[in-house]
PDB file of C-alpha atoms in Angstrom:
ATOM      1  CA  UNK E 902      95.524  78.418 125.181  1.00 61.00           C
ATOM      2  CA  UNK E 903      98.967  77.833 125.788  1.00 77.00           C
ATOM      3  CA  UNK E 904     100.582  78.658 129.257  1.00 85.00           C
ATOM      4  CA  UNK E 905     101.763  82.856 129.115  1.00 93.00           C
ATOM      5  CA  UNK E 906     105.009  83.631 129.923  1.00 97.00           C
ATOM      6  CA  UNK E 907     104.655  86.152 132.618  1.00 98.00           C
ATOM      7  CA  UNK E 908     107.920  88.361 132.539  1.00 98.00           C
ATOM      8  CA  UNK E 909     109.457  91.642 133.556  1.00 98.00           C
ATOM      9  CA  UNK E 910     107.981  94.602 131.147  1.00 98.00           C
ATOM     10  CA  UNK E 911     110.764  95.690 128.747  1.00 98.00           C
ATOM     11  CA  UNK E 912     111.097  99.327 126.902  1.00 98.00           C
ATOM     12  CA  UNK E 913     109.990  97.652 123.918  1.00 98.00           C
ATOM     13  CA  UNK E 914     106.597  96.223 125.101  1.00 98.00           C
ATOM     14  CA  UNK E 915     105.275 100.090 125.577  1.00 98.00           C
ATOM     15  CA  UNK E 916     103.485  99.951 122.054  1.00 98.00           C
ATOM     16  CA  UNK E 917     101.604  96.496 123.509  1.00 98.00           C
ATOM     17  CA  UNK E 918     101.604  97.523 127.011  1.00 98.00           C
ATOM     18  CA  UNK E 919      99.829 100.858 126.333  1.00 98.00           C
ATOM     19  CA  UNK E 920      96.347  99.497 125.147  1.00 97.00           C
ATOM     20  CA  UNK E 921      95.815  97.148 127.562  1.00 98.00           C
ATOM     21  CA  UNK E 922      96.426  99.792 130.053  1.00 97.00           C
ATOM     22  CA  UNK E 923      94.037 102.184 128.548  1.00 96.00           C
ATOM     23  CA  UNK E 924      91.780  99.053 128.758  1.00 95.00           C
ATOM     24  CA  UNK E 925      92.415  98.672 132.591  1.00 95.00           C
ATOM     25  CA  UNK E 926      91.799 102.475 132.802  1.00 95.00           C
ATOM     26  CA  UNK E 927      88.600 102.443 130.482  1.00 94.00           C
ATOM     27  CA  UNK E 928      86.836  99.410 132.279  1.00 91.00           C
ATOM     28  CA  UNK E 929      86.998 101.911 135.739  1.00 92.00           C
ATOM     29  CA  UNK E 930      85.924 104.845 133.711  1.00 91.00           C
ATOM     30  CA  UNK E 931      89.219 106.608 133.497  1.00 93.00           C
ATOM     31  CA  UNK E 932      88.293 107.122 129.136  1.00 89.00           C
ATOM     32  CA  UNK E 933      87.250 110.507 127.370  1.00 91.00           C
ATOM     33  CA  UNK E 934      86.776 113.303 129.624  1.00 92.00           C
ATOM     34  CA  UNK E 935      88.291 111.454 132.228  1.00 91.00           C
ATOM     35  CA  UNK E 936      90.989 109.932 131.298  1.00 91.00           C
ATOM     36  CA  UNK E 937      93.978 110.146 133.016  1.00 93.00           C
ATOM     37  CA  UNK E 938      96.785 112.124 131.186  1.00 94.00           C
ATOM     38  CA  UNK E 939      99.356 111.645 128.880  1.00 95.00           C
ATOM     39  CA  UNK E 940     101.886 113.019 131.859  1.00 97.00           C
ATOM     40  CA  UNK E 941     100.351 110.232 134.389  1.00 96.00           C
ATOM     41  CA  UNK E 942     100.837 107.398 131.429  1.00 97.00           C
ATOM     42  CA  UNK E 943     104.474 108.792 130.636  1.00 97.00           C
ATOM     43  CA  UNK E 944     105.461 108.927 134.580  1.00 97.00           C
ATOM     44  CA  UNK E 945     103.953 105.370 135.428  1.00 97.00           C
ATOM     45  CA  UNK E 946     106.054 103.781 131.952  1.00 98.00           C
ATOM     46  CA  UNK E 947     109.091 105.629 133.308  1.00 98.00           C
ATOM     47  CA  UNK E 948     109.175 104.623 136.868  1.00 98.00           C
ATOM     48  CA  UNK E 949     108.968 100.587 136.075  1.00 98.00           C
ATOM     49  CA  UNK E 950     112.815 101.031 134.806  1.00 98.00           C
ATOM     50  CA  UNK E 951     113.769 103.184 137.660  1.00 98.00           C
ATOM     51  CA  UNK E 952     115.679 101.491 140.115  1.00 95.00           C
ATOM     52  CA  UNK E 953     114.867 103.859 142.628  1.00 96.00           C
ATOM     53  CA  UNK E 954     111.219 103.521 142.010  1.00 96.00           C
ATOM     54  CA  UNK E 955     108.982 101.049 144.257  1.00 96.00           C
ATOM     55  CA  UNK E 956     107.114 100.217 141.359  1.00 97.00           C
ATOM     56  CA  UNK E 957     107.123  97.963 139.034  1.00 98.00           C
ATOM     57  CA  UNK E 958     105.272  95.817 135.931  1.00 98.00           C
ATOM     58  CA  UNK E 959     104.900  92.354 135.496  1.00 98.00           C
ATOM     59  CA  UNK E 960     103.183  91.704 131.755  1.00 98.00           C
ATOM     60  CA  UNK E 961     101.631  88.254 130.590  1.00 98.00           C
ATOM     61  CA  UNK E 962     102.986  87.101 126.945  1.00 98.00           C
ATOM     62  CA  UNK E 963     101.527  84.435 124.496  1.00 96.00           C
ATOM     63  CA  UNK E 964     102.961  84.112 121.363  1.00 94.00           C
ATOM     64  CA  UNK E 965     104.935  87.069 121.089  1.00 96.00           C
ATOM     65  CA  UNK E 966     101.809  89.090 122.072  1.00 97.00           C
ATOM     66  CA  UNK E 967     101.051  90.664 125.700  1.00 98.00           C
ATOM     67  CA  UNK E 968      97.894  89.476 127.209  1.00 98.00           C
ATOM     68  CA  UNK E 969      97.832  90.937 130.553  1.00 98.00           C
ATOM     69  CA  UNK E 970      99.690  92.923 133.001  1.00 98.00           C
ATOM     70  CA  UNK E 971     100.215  93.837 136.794  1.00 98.00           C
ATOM     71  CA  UNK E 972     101.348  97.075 138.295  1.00 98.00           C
ATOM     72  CA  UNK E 973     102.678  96.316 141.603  1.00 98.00           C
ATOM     73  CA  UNK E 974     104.950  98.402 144.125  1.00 98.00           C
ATOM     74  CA  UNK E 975     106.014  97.828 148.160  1.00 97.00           C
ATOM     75  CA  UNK E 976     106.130 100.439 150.764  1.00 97.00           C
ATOM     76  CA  UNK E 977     106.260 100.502 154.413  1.00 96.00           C
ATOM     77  CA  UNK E 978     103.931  99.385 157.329  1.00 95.00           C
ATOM     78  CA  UNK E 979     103.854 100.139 160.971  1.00 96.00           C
ATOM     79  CA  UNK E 980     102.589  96.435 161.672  1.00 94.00           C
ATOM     80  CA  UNK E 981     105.822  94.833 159.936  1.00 93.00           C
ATOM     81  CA  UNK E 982     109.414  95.143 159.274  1.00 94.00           C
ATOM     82  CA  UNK E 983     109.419  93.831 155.775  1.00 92.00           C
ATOM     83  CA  UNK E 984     107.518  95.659 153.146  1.00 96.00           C
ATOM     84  CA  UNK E 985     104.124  95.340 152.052  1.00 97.00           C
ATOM     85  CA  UNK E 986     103.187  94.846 148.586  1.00 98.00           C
ATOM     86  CA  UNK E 987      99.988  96.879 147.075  1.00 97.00           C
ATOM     87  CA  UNK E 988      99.143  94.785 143.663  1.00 98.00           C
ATOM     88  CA  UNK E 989      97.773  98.167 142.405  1.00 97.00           C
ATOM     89  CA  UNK E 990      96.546  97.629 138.912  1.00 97.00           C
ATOM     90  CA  UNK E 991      95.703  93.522 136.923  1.00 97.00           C
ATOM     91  CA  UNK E 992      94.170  93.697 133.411  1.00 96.00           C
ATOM     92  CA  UNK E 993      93.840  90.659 130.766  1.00 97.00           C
ATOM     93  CA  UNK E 994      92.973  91.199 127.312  1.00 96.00           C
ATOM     94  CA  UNK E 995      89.177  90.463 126.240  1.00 93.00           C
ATOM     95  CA  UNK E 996      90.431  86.612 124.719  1.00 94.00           C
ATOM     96  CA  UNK E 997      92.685  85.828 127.735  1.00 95.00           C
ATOM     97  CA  UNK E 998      89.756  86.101 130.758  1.00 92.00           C
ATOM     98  CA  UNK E 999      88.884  82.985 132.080  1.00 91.00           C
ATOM     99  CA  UNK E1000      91.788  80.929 131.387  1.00 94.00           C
ATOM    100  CA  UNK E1001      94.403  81.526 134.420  1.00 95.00           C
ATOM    101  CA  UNK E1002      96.234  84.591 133.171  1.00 97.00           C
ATOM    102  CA  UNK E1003      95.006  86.809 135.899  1.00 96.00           C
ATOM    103  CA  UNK E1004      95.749  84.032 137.978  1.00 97.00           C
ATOM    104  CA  UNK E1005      99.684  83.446 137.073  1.00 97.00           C
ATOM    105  CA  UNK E1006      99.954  87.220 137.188  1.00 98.00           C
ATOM    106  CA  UNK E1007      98.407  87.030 140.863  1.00 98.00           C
ATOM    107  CA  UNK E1008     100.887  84.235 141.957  1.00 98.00           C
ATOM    108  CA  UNK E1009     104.191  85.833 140.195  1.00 98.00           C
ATOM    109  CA  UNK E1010     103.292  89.306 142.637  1.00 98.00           C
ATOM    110  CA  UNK E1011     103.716  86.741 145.403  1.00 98.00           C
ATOM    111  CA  UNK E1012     106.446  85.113 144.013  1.00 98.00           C
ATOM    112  CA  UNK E1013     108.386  88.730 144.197  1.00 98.00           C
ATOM    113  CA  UNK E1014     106.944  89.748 147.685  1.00 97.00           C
ATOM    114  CA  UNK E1015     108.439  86.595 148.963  1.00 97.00           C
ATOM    115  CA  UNK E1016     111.690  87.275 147.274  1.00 97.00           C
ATOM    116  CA  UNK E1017     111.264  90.920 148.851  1.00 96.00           C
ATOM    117  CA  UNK E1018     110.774  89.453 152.015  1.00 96.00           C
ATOM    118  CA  UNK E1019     106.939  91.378 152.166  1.00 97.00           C
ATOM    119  CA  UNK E1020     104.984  89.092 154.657  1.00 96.00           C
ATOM    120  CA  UNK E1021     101.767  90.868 152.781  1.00 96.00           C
ATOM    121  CA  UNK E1022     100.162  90.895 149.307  1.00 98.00           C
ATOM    122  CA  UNK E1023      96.962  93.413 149.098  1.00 97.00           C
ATOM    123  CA  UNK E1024      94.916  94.979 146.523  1.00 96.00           C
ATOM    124  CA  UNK E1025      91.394  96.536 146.114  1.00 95.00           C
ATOM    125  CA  UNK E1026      88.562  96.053 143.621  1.00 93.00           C
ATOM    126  CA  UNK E1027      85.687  97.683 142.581  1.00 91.00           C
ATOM    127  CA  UNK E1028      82.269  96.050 144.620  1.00 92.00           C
ATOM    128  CA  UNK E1029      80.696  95.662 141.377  1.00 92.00           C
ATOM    129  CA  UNK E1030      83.308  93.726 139.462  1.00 91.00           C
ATOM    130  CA  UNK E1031      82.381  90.162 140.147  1.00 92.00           C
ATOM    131  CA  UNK E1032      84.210  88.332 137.651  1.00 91.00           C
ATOM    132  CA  UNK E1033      87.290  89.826 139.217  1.00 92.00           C
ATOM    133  CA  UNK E1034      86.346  88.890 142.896  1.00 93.00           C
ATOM    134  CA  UNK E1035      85.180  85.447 141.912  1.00 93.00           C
ATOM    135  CA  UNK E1036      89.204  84.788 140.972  1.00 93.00           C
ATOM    136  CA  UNK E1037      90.129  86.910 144.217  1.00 95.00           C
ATOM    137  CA  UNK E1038      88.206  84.847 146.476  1.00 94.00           C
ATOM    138  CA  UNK E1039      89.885  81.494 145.231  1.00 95.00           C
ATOM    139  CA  UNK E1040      93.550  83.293 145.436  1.00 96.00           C
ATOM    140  CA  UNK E1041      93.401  85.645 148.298  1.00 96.00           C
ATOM    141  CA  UNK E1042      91.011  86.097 151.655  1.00 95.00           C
ATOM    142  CA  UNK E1043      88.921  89.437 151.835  1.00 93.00           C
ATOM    143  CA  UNK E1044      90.310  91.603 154.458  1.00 93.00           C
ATOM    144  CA  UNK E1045      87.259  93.144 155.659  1.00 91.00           C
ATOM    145  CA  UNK E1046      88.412  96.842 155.583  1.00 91.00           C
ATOM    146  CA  UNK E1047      86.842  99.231 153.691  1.00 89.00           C
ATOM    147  CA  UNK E1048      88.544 102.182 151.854  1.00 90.00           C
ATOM    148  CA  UNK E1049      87.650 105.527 152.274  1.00 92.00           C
ATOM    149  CA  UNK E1050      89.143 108.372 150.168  1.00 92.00           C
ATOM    150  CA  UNK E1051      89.799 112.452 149.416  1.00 93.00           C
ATOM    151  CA  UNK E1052      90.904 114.092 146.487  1.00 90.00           C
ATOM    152  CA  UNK E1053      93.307 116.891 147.931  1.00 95.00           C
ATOM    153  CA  UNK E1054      92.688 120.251 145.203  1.00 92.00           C
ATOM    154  CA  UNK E1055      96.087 121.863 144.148  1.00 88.00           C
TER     155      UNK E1055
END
């Protein structure tokens, strides 16, 4: 496998970028019934070209084709001045696992925190997805917190 070029998402990626996100979403159940909506998909593809937007989409290409993206985005802490950067959502095709595109996605999110001055990189996994924590643990250290959550009704 050649090296991927891992690049800024562009408006004309959507039609590549879309099924590996539904793949991201389907692997953590988000499919059928639950699937997130067509609204969610349409605001999270808009705000990557807003400037005003903290977030943003890093996409891994080989040959023309996309292999993997990152959803990323900084926000504020009370324990620094600089930002913090939440690497919220990494997804490789099928055929590109094992072979460092996860990886080069990881280190280009670092590669913009530093250039955003965040002192931080985090992110979260599910506790049963080893193959994803057995890259984690060679690129990152485990922070030891655990996250707790509420849905808030409407």
């Amino acid at each position: 496998m050649n090296t991927p070029i891992i690049r800024d998402i562009a408006r004309t990626d959507y039609v590549q970028w879309l099924p590996l996100w539904d793949g991201y979403n389907h692997f953590y159940g988000r499919s059928g019934p639950t699937a997130l909506s067509d609204e969610i998909t349409a605001t999270s593809w808009a705000r990557f070209f807003d400037e005003m937007e903290p977030v943003h989409c890093l996409v891994a290409e080989q040959e023309g084709r996309l292999i993997g993206l990152t959803h990323y985005l900084f926000h504020r802490s009370t324990t620094t001045i600089g930002p913090i950067c939440y690497l919220q959502d990494l997804f490789t095709s099928a055929d590109a696992r094992g072979k460092g595109v996860g990886r080069a996605l990881i280190e280009a999110v670092y590669g913009r925190a530093r250039e955003a001055g965040a002192p931080r990189v985090y992110w979260q996994t599910h506790e049963t997805n080893h193959t994803a924590q057995s890259l984690y643990d060679r690129v990152a250290e485990k922070s030891g917190f655990i996250v707790y959550r509420q849905a808030i009704p409407a």
